[in-house]
Tab-separated table of N, CA and C and ligand atoms in Angstrom:
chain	number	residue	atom	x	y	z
K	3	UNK	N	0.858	-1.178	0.000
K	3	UNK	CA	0.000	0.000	0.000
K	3	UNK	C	0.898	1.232	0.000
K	4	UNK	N	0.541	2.625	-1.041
K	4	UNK	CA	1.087	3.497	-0.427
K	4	UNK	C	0.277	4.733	-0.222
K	5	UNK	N	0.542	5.549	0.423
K	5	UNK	CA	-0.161	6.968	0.550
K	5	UNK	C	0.121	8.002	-0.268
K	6	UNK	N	-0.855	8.240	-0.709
K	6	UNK	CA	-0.098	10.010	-1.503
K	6	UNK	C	-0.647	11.082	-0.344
K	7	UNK	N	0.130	12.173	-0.405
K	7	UNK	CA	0.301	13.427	-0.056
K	7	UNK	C	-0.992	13.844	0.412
K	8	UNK	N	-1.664	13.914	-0.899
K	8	UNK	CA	-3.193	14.750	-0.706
K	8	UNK	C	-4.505	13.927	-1.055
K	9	UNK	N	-4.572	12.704	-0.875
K	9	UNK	CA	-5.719	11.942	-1.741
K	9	UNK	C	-6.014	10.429	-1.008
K	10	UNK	N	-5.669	9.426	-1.441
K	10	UNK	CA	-6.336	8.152	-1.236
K	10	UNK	C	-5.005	7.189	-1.335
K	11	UNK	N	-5.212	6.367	-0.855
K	11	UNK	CA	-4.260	5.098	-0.096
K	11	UNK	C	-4.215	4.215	-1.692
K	12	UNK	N	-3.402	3.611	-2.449
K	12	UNK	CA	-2.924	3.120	-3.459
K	12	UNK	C	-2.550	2.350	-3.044
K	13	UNK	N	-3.180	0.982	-3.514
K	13	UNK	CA	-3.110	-0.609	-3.062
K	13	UNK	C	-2.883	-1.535	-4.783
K	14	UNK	N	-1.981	-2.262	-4.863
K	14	UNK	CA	-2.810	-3.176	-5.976
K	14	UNK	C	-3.936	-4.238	-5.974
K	15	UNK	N	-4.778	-3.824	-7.196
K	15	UNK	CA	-5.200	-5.051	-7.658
K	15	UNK	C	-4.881	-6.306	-8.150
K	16	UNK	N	-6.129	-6.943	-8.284
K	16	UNK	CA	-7.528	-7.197	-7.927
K	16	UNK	C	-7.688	-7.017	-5.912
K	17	UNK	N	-8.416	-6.427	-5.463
K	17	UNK	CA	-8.732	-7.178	-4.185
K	17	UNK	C	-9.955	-6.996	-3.814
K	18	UNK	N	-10.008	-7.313	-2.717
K	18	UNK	CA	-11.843	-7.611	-2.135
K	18	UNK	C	-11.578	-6.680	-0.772
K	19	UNK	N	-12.370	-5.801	-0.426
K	19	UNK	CA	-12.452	-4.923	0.385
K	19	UNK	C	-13.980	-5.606	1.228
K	20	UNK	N	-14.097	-5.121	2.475
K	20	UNK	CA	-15.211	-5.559	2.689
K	20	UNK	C	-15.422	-4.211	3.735
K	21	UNK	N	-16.480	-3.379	3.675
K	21	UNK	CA	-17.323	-2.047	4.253
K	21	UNK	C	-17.510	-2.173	5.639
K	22	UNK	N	-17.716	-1.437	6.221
K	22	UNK	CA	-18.120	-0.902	7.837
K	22	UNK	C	-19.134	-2.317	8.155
K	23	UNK	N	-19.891	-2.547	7.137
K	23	UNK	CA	-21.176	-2.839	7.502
K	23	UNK	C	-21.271	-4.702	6.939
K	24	UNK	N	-19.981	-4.691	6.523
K	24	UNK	CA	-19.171	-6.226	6.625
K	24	UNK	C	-19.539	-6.655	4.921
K	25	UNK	N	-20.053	-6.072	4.166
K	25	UNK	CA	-20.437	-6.039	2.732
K	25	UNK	C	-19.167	-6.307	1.794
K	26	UNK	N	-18.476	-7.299	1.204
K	26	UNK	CA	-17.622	-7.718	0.444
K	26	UNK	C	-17.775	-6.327	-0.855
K	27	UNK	N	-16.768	-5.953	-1.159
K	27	UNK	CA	-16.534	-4.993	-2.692
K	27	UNK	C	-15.404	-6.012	-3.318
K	28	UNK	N	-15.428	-6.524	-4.505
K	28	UNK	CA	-14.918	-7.006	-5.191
K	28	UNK	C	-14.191	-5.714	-6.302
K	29	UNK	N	-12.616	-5.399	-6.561
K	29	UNK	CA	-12.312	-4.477	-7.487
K	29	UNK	C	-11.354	-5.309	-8.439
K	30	UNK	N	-11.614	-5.469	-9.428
K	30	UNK	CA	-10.334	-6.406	-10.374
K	30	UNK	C	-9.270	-5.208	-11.674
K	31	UNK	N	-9.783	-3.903	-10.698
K	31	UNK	CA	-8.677	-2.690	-11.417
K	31	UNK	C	-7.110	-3.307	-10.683
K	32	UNK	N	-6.039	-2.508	-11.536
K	32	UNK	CA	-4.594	-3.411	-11.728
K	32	UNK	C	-4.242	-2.379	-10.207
K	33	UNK	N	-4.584	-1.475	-9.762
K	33	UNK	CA	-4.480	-0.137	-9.268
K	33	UNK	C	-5.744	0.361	-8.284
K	34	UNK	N	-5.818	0.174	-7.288
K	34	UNK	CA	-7.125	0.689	-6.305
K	34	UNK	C	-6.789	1.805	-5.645
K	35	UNK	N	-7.756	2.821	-5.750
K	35	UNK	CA	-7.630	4.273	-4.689
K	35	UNK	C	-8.778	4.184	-3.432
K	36	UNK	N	-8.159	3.651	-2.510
K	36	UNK	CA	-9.107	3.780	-1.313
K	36	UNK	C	-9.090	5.082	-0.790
K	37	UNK	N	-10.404	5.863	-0.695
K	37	UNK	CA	-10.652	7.410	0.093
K	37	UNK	C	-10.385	7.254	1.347
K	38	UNK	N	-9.467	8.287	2.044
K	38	UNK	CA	-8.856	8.272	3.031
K	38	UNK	C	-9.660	9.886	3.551
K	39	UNK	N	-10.390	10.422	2.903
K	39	UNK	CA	-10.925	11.970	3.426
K	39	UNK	C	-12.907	11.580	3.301
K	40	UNK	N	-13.336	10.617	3.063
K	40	UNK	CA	-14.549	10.114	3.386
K	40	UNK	C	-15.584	10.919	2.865
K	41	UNK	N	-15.414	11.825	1.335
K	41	UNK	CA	-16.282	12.787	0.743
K	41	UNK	C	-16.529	11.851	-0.194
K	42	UNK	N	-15.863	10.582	-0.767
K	42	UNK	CA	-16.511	10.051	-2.114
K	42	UNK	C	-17.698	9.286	-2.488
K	43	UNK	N	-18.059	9.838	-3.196
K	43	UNK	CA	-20.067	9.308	-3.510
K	43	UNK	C	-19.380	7.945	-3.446
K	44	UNK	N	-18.429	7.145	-3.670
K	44	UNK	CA	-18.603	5.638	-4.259
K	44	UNK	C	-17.316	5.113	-2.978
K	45	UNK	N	-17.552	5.462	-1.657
K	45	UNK	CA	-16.761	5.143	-0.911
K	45	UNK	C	-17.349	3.958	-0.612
K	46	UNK	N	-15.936	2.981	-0.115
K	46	UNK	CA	-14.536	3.231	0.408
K	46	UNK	C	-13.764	3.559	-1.310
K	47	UNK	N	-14.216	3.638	-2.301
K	47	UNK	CA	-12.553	3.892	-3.390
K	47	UNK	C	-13.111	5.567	-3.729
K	48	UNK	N	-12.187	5.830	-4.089
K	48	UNK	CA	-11.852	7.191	-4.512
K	48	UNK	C	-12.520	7.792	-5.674
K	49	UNK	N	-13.121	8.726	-5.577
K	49	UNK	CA	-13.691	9.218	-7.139
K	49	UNK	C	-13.540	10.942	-7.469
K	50	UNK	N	-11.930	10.921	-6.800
K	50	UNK	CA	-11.421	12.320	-6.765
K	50	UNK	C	-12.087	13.292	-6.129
K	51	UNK	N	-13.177	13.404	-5.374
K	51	UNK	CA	-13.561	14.471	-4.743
K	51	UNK	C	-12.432	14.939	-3.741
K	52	UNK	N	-11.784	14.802	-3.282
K	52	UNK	CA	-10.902	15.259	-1.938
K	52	UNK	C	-10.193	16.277	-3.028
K	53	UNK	N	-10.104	15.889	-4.410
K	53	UNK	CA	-9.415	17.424	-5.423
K	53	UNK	C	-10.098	18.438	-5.173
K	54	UNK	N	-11.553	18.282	-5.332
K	54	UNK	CA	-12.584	19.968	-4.956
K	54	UNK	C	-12.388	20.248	-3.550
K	55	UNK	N	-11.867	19.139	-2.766
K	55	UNK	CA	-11.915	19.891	-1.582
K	55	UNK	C	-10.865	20.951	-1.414
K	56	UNK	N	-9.190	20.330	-1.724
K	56	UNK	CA	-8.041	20.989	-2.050
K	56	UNK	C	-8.493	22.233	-2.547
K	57	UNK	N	-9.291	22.072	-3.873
K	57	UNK	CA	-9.094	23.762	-4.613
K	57	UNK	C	-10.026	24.489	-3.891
K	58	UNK	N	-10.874	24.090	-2.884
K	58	UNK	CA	-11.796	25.179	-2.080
K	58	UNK	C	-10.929	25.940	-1.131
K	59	UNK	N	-10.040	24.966	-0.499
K	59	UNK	CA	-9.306	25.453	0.232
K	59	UNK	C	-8.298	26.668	0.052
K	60	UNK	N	-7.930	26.606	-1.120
K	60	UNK	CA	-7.051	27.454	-2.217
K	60	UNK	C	-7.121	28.500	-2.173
K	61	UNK	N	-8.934	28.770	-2.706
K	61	UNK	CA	-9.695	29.859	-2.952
K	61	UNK	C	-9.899	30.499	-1.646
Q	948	LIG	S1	-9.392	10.403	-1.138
Q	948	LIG	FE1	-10.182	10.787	-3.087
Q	948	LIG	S2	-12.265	11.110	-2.723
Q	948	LIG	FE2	-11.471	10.718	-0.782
């Protein structure tokens, strides 16, 4: 696994994640972004929102 700077935890694929609520996620991408800032519509993986958060901050 590694961390980037400003975004989501980078794991390889395929793996099986399983939710708060004990629900198996199956991902067979070569490359997984798990959300580490808990804004993404399609959490636990990443769907770049924590970027709008960055550029709000900016502004
Ligand atoms: S880390 Fe990217 S949306 Fe949360």
């Amino acid at each position: 696994m590694r961390f980037t700077s400003d975004g989501p935890a980078l794991i390889e694929g395929p793996v099986e994640l399983v939710d708060a609520d004990g629900n198996p996620l199956r991902v067979d991408r070569f490359l997984v972004a798990i959300c580490l800032c808990k804004r993404s519509r399609t959490y636990p993986l990443c769907d770049t929102s924590h970027r709008r958060r960055r550029r709000d901050a900016e502004s």
